[in-house]
Coordinates of C-alpha atoms and ligand atoms in Angstrom, one line a residue:
X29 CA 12.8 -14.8 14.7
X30 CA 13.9 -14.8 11.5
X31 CA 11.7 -13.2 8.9
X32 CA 12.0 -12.8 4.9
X33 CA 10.0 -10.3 3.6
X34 CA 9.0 -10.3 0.1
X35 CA 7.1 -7.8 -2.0
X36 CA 7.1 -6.4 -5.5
X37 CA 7.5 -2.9 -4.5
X38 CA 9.5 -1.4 -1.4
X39 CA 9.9 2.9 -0.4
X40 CA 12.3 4.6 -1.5
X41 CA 13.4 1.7 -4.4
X42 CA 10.0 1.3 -6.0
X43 CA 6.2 2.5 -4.8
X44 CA 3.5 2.5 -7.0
X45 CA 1.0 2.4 -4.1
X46 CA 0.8 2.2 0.1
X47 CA 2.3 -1.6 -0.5
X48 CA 6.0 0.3 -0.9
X49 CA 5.3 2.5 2.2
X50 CA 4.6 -0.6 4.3
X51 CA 7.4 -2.9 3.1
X52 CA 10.0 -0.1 3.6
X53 CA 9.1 0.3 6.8
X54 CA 7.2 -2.7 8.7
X55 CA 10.9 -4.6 8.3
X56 CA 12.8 -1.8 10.2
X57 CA 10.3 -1.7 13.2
X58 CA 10.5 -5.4 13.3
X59 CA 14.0 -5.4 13.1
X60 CA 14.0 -2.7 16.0
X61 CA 11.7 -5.3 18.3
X62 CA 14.7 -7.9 17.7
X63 CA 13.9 -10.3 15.0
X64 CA 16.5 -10.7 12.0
X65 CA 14.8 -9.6 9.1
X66 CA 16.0 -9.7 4.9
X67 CA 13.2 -7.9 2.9
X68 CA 13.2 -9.2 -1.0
X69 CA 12.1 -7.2 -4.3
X70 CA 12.6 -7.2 -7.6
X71 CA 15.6 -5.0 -9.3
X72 CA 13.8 -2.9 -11.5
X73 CA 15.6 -0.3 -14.0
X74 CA 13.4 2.0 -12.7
X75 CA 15.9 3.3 -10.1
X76 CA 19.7 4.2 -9.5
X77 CA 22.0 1.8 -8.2
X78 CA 24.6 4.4 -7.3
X79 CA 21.9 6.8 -5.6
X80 CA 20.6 3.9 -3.7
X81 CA 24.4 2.4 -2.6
X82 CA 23.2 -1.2 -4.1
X83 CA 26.2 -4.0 -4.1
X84 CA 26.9 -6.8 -6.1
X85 CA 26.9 -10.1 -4.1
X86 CA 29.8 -12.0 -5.1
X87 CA 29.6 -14.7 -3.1
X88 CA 26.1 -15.8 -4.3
X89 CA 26.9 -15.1 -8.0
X90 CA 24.8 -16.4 -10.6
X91 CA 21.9 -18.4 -10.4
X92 CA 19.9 -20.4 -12.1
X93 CA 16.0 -20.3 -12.0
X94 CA 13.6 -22.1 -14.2
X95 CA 10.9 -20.3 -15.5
X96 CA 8.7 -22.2 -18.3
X97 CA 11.3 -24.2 -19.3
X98 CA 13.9 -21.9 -19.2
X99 CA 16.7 -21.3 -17.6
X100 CA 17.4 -17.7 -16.6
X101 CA 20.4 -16.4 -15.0
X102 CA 19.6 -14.7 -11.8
X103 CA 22.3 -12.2 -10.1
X104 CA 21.6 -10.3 -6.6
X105 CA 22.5 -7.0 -5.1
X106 CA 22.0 -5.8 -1.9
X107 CA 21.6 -2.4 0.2
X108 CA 20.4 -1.6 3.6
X109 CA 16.6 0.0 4.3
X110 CA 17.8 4.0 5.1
X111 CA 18.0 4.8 8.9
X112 CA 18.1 0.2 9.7
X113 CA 20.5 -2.3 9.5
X114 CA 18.0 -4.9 7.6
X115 CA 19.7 -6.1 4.5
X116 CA 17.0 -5.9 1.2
X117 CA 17.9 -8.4 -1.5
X118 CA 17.4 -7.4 -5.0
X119 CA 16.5 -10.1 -7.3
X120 CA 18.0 -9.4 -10.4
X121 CA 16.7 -10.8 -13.8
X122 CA 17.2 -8.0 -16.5
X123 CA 15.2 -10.0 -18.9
X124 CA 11.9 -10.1 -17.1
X125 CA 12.4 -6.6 -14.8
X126 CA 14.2 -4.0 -17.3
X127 CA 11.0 -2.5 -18.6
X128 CA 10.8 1.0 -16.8
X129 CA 8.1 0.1 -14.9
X130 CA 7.1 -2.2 -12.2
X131 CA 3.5 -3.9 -12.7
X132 CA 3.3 -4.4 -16.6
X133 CA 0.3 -5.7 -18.8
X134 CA 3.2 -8.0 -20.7
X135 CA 1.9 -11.2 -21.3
X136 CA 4.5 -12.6 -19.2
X137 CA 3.5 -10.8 -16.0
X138 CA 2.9 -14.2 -14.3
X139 CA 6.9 -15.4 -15.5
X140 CA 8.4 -11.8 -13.7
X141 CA 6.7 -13.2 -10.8
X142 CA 7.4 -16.8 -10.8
X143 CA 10.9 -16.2 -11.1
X144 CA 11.1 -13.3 -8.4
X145 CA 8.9 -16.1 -5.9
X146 CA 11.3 -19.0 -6.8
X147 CA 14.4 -16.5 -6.9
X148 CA 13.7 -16.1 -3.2
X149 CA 13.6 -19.3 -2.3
X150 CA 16.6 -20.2 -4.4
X151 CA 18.5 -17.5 -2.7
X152 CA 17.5 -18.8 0.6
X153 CA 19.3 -21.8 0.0
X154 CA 22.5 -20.1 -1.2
X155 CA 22.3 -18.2 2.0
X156 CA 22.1 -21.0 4.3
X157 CA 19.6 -18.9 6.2
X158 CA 16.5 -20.8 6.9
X159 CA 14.0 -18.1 7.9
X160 CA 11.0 -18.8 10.6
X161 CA 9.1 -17.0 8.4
X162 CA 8.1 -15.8 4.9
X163 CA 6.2 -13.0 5.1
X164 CA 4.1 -12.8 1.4
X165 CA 2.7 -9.4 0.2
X166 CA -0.1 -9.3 -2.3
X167 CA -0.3 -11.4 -5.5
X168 CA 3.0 -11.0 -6.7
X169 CA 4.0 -13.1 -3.6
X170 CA 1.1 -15.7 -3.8
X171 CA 2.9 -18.8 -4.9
X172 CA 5.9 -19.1 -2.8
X173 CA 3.7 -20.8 0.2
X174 CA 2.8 -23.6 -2.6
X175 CA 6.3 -23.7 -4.0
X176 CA 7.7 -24.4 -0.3
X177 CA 5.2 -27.0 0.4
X178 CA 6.0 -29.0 -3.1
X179 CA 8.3 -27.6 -4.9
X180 CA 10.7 -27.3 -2.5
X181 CA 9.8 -29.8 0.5
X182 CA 12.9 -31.9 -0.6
X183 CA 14.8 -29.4 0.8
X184 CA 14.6 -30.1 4.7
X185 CA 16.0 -26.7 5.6
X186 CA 12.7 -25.3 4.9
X187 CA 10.7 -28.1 6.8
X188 CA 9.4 -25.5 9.9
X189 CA 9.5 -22.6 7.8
X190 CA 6.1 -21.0 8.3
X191 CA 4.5 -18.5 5.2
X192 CA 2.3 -15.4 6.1
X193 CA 0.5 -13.9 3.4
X194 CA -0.8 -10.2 3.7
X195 CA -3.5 -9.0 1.0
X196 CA -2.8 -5.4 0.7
X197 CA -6.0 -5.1 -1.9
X198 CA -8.0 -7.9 -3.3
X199 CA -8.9 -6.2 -5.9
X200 CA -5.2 -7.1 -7.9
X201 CA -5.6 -10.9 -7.9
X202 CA -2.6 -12.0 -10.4
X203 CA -5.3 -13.8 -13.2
X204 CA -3.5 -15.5 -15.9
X205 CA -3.8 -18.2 -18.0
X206 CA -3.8 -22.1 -17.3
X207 CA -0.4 -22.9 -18.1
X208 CA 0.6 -20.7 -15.7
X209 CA 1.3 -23.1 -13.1
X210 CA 3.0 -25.3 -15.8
X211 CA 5.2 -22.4 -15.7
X212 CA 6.0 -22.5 -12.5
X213 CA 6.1 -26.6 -12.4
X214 CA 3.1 -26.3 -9.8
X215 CA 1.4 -29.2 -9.4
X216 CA -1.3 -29.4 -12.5
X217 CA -4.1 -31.3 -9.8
X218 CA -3.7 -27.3 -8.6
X219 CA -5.6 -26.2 -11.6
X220 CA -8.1 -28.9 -11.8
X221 CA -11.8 -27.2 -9.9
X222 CA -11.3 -27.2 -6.0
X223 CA -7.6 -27.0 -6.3
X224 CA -5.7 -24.3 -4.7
X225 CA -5.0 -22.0 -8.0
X226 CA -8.2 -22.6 -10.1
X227 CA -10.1 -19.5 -10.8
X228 CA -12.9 -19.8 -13.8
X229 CA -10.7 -21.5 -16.0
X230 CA -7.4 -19.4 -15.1
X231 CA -4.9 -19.5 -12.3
X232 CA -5.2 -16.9 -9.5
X233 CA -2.0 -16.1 -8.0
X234 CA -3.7 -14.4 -5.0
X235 CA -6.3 -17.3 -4.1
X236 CA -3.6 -19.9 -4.2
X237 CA -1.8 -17.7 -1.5
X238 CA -4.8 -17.7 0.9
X239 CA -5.0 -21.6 0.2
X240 CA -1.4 -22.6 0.8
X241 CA -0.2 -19.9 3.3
X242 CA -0.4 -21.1 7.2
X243 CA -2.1 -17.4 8.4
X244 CA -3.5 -14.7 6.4
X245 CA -3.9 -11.2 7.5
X246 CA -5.3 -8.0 5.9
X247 CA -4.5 -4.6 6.6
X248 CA -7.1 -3.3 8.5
X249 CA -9.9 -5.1 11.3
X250 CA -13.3 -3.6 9.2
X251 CA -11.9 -4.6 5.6
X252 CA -11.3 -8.2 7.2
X253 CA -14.8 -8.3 7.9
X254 CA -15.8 -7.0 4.4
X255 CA -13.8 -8.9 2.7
X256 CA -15.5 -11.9 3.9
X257 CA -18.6 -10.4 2.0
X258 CA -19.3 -10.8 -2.0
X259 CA -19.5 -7.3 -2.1
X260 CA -15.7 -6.7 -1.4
X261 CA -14.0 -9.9 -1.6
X262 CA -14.3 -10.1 -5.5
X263 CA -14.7 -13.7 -5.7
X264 CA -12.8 -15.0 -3.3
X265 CA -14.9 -14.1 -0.6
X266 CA -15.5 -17.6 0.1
X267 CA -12.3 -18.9 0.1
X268 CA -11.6 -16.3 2.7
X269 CA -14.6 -17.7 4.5
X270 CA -12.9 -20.8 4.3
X271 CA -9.9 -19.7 5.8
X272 CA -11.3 -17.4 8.6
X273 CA -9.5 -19.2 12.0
X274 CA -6.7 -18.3 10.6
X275 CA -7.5 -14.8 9.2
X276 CA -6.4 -11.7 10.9
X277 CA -6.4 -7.8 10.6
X278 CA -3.6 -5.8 11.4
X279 CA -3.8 -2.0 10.6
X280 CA -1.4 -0.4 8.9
X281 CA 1.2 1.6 10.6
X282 CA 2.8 5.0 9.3
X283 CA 6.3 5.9 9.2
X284 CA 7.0 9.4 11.3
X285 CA 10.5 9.4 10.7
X286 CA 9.1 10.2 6.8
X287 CA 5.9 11.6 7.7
X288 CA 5.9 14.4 10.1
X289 CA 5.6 18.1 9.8
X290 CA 8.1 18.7 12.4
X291 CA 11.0 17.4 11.0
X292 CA 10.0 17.1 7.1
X293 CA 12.6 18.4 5.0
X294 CA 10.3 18.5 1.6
X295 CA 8.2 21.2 3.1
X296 CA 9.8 24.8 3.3
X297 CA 8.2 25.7 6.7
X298 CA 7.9 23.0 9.5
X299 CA 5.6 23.1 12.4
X300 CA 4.0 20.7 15.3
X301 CA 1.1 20.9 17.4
X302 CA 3.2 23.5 19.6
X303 CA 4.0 26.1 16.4
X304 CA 1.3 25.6 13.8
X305 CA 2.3 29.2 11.8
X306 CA 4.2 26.9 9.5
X307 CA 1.2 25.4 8.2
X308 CA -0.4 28.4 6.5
X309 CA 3.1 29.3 5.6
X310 CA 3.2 26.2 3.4
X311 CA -0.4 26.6 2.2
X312 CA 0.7 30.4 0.7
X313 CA 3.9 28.5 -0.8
X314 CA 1.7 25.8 -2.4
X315 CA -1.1 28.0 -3.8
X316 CA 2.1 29.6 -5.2
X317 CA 3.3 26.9 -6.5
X318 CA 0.0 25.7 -8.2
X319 CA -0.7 29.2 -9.7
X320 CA -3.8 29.7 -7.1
X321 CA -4.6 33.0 -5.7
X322 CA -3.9 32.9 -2.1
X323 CA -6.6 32.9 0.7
X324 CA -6.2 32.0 4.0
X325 CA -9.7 32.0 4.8
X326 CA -10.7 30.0 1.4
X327 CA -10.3 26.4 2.6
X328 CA -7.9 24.5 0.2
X329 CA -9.1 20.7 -0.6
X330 CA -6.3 18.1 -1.0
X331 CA -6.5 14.6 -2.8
X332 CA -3.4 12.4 -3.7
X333 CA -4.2 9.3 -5.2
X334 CA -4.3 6.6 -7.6
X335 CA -7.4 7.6 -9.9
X336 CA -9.0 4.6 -10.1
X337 CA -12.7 3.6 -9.2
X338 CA -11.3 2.1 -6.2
X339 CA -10.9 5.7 -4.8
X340 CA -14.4 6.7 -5.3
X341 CA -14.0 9.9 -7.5
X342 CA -17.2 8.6 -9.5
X343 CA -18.8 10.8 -7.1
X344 CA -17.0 13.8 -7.5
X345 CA -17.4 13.4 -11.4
X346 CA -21.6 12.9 -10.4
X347 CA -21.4 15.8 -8.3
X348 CA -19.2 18.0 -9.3
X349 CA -21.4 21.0 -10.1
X350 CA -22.3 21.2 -6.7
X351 CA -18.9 20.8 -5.6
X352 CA -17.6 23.9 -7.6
X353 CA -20.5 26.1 -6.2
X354 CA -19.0 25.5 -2.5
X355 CA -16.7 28.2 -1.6
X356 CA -13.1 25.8 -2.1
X357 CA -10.0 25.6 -3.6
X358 CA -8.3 22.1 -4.7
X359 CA -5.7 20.6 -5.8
X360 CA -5.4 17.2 -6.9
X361 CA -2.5 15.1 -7.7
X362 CA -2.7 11.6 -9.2
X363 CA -2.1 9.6 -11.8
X364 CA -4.6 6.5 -13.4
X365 CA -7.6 5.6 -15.6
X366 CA -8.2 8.5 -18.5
X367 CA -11.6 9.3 -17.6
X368 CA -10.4 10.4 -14.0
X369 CA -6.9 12.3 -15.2
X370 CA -9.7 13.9 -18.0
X371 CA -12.1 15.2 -15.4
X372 CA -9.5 16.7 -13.4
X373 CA -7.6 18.1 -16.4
X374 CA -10.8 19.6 -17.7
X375 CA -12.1 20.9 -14.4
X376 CA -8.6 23.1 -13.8
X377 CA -8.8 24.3 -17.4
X378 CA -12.6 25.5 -16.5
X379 CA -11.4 27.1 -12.9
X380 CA -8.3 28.1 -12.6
X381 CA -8.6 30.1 -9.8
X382 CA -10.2 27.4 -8.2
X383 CA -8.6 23.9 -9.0
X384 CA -4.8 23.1 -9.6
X385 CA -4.6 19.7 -11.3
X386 CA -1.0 18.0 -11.5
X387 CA -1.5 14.7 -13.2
X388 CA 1.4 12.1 -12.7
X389 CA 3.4 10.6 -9.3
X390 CA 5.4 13.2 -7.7
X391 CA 6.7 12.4 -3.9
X392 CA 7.8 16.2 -2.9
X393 CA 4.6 18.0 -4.0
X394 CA 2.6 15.0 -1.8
X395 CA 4.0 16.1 1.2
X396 CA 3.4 19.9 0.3
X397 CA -0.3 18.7 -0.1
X398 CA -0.1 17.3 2.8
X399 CA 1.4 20.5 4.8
X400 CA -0.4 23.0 2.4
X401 CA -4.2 21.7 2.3
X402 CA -6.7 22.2 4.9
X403 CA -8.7 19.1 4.0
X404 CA -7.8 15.9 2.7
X405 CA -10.7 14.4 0.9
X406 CA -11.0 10.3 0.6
X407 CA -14.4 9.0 -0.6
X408 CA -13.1 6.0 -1.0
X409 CA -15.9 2.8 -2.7
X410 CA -13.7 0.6 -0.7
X411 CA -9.8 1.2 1.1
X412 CA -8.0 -2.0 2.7
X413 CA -6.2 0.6 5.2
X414 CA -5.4 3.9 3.5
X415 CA -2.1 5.6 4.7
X416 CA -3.4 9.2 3.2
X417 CA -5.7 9.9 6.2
X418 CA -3.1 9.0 8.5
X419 CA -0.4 11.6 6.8
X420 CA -3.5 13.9 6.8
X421 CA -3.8 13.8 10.5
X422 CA -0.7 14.0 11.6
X423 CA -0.2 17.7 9.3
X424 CA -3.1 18.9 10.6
X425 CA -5.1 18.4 7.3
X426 CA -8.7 17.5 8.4
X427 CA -9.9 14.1 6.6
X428 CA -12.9 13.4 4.9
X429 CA -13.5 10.1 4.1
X430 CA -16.1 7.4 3.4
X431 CA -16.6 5.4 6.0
X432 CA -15.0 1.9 4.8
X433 CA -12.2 -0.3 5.6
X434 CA -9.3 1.0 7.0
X435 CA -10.9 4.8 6.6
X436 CA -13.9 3.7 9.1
X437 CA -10.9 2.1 11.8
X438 CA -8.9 5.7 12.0
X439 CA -11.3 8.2 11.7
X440 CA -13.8 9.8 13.7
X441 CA -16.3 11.7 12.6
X442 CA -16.4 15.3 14.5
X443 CA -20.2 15.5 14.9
X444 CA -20.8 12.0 16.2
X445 CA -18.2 12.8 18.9
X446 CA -19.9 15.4 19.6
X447 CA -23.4 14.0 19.8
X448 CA -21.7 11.5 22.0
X449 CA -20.9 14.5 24.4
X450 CA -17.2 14.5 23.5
X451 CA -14.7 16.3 21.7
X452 CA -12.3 13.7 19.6
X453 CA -13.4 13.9 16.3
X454 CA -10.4 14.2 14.0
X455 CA -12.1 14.3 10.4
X456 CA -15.6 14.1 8.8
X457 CA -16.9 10.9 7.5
X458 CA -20.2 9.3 5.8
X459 CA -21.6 5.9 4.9
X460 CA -23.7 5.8 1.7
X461 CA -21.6 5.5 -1.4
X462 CA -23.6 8.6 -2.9
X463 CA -21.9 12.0 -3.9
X464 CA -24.8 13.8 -2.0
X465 CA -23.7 12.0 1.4
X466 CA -20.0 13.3 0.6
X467 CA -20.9 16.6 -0.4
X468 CA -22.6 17.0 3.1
X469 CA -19.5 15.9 5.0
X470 CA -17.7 18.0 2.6
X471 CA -19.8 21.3 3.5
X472 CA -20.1 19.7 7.8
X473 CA -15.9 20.4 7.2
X474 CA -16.3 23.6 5.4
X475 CA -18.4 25.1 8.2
X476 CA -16.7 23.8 11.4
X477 CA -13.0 25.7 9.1
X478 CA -15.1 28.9 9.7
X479 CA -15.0 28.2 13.0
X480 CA -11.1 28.9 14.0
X481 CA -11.2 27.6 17.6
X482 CA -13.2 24.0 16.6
X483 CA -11.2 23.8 13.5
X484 CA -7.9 24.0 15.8
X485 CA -9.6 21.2 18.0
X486 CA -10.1 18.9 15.4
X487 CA -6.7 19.5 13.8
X488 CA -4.9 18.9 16.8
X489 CA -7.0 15.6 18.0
X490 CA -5.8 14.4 14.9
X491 CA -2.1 15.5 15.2
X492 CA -2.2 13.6 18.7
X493 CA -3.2 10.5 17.3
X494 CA -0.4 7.7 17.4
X495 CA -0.4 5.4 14.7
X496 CA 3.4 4.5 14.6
X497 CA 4.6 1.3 13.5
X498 CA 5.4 -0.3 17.0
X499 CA 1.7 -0.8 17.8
X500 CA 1.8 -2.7 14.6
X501 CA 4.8 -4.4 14.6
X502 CA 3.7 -6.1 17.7
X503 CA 1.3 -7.3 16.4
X504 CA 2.7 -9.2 13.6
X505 CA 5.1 -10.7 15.7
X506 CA 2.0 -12.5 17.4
X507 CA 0.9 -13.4 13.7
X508 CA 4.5 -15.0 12.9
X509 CA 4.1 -17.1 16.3
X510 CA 0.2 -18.3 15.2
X511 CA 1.8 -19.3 11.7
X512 CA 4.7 -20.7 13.4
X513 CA 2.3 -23.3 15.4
X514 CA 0.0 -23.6 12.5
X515 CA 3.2 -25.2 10.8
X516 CA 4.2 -27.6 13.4
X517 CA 0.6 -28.8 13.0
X518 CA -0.4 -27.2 16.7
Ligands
ADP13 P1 -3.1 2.8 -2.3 O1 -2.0 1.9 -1.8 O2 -4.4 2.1 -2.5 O3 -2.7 3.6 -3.5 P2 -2.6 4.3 0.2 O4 -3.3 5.4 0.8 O5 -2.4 3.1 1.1 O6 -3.4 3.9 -1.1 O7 -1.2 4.7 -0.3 C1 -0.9 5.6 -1.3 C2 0.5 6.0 -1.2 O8 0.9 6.5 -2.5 C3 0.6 7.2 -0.3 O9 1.9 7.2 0.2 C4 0.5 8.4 -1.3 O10 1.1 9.6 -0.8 C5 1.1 7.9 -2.5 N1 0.6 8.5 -3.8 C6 -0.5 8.1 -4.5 N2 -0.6 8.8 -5.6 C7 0.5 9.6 -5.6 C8 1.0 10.6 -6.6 N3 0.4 10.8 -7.7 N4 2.2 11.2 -6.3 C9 2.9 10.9 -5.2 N5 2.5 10.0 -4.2 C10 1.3 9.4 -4.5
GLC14 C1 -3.3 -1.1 -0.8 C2 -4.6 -0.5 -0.4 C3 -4.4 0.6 0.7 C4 -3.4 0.2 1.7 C5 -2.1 -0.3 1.1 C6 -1.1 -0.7 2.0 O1 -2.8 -0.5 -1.9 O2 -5.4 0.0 -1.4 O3 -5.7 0.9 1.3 O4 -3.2 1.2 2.7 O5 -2.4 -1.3 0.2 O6 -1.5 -1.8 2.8

């Protein structure tokens, strides 16, 4: 099949989340299963175009794409995903994407993305290449099922095209004002209540997607089902509801070629299941690195993420008292809201022995984290798939995680295997969003680390576990052919 992938964000270009991860890699393993595949993102100044090898595509030149009433000049470069022969296409509009970031609060965040959706299709055209598919990420991708449909239904070269859209986190919706479909020369019946867009009085990028696409899929099986609930789906439960025979969930896959202690080359010591005296190597190398007297028999606590409430460290800042009475080291590295960089901040400044904060987004020290720590904590309120847990496993870094979405698919609890009369638990988990019920699956890992041949156990279920692309990929390959008959009206 043919299949053009579009996202705002794509690894190694631009990543502000696990969005980049997925749409630098999914395209590769699809290509690798045979389909022809052109990934699309915007061209941000936030990267090199010598580093990356980006060319200038002559033979397209410029184009023009209408956005409010205006015409802006659109120009496109190309490269080729590392280690893959698919072809990305860089949408280039200085005005709307030179402004060293990639998500902004501008009050034109709707236009960047209503001229990246159209500036796909546009290109498409140029191209001559009528893809099977358009595979739509998030919000930012939302309205290129409605613009194909109307927009661009004169043009008959899109007539069996089929659109998938994959929410990645329903929790970034793309609100914005009512003229926003005028923007976008969207139907205005759209806007009116019941129609696709209409969301309290503004336009939601991310419901019209789920209205107009032909399949929807999420990125895990248990967030499906919670999403389908007001207590996750943010107000759009229902629409979701409305849409559920043609609703999927597809976990998340992770990229071993990037992610693997055996072969990583941004860890100074590498090791595998067979050889694991690399991975205390790295944790004396990182408690070096973070100024943090080395112990080998202190367990060391990792967290990379976004600090937002999403990532449930409300309950660290309820109980952290508690938390810096259990006999720990952690280090955190993230980057988000002020009162989570604060508390972090504050709490290395109070223990420096004890916590090494490192506020901001920096790729290499992730994967030291990742090789270094003993235990990767996730107390997740809510996590679509979560690729963290799944690095976590595969170093050897036992998870703890609340048991939600993606987290509840991938792992398994060490003490419910066992009271199950097995031994395959890779992580500790918990249900109740409290910081008590995390603080005792904290301290369930802390004692089974005291215990060197259980600890080994569970580090090495976890390094065992496969969760490749190819599994994955397979999978959406089915989705493309559902969205495929869903098109031809089968
Ligand atoms: P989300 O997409 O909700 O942020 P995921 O677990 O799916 O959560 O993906 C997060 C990705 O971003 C991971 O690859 C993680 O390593 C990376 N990441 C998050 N914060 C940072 C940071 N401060 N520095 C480096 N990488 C980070
Ligand atoms: C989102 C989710 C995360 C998921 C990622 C990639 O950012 O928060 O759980 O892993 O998208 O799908």
């Amino acid at each position: 099949m043919k299949i053009a992938f579009a996202a705002g964000e794509v690894f190694p270009y631009a990543k502000t989340g696990g969005l980049g991860d997925v749409a630098g890699a999914l395209p590769v393993e699809l290509s690798k299963r045979g389909h022809e595949v052109k990934v699309f993102m915007p061209k941000y100044n936030t990267f090199g175009e010598t580093e990356f090898g980006l060319r200038y595509n002559w033979d397209l030149g410029e184009i023009p794409v209408r956005v409010d009433g205006q015409i802006r000049p659109v120009h496109v470069h190309t490269a080729t995903l590392p280690g893959s022969k698919v072809e990305i296409y860089f949408v280039d509009c200085p005005h709307y994407f030179h402004r060293f970031r990639v998500y902004t609060n501008d009050p034109d965040e709707d236009e960047r993305f209503i001229l990246f959706s159209k500036g796909i299709i546009e290109i498409l055209q140029r191209l001559k290449w009528t893809p099977d598919i358009i595979h739509c990420n998030d919000w930012q991708t939302g309205l290129i099922p409605v613009l194909l449909k109307e927009n661009y239904a004169w043009d008959k070269m899109f007539d069996k095209t089929a659109t998938v859209l994959s929410i990645h986190n329903v929790a970034y919706q793309g609100i914005f004002p009512k003229n926003a479909f005028a923007k976008a020369e969207i139907k205005q019946e759209h806007f009116m209540p019941g129609g696709l867009g209409e969301f309290f009085g503004n336009i939601n990028f991310l419901k019209t997607g789920i209205l107009a696409s032909d399949v929807i899929n999420t990125v895990s099986e248990t967030y499906k089902l919670e999403l389908k609930t007001p207590e996750f789906g943010c107000g759009l439960e229902q629409f979701l509801v409305s849409r559920e025979n043609d609703f999927y969930g597809i976990l998340n896959g992770i990229d071993y070629d990037v992610w693997n202690p055996k072969t990583d080359r941004l860890i100074p010591h590498n090791y595998s299941p067979a050889g694991m005296g690399g991975k205390i190597k790295n944790k004396k190398y990182l408690a070096g690195r973070l100024n943090l007297p080395f112990d080998e028999n202190v367990p060391l606590i990792g967290i990379i993420s976004r600090l937002v409430d999403q990532k449930g460290f409300d309950l660290a800042a309820y109980g952290i008292n508690q938390l810096m009475e259990l006999n720990a080291q952690w280090v955190i590295l993230g980057s988000g809201d002020e009162k989570y960089e604060s508390l972090f901040y504050d709490l290395a400044k109070k223990y420096p022995s004890k916590v090494s904060t490192y506020l901001g987004y920096n790729n290499e020290l992730s994967h030291l984290i990742e090789a270094g720590a003993d235990i990767f904590l996730m107390p997740s309120r809510f996590e679509p798939c979560g690729l963290n847990q799944l690095y976590s496993l595969k170093y050897g870094t036992v998870p703890v995680v609340r048991k939600t979405g993606g987290l509840a698919d991938t792992i398994l609890d060490w003490n419910e295997s066992l009271a199950a009369g097995s031994e395959t638990g890779t992580g500790f988990s918990f249900n109740e969003y409290s910081s008590m019920n995390m603080a005792d699956a904290l301290k369930r890992a802390l004692d089974a680390f005291k215990n060197k041949s259980v600890w080994n156990k569970i580090q090495k279920n976890g390094m065992k576990q496969n969760f490749s692309w190819g599994r994955s990929a397979e999978k959406y390959s089915d989705l493309y052919k559902k969205a495929l008959l869903k098109r031809s009206g089968k």
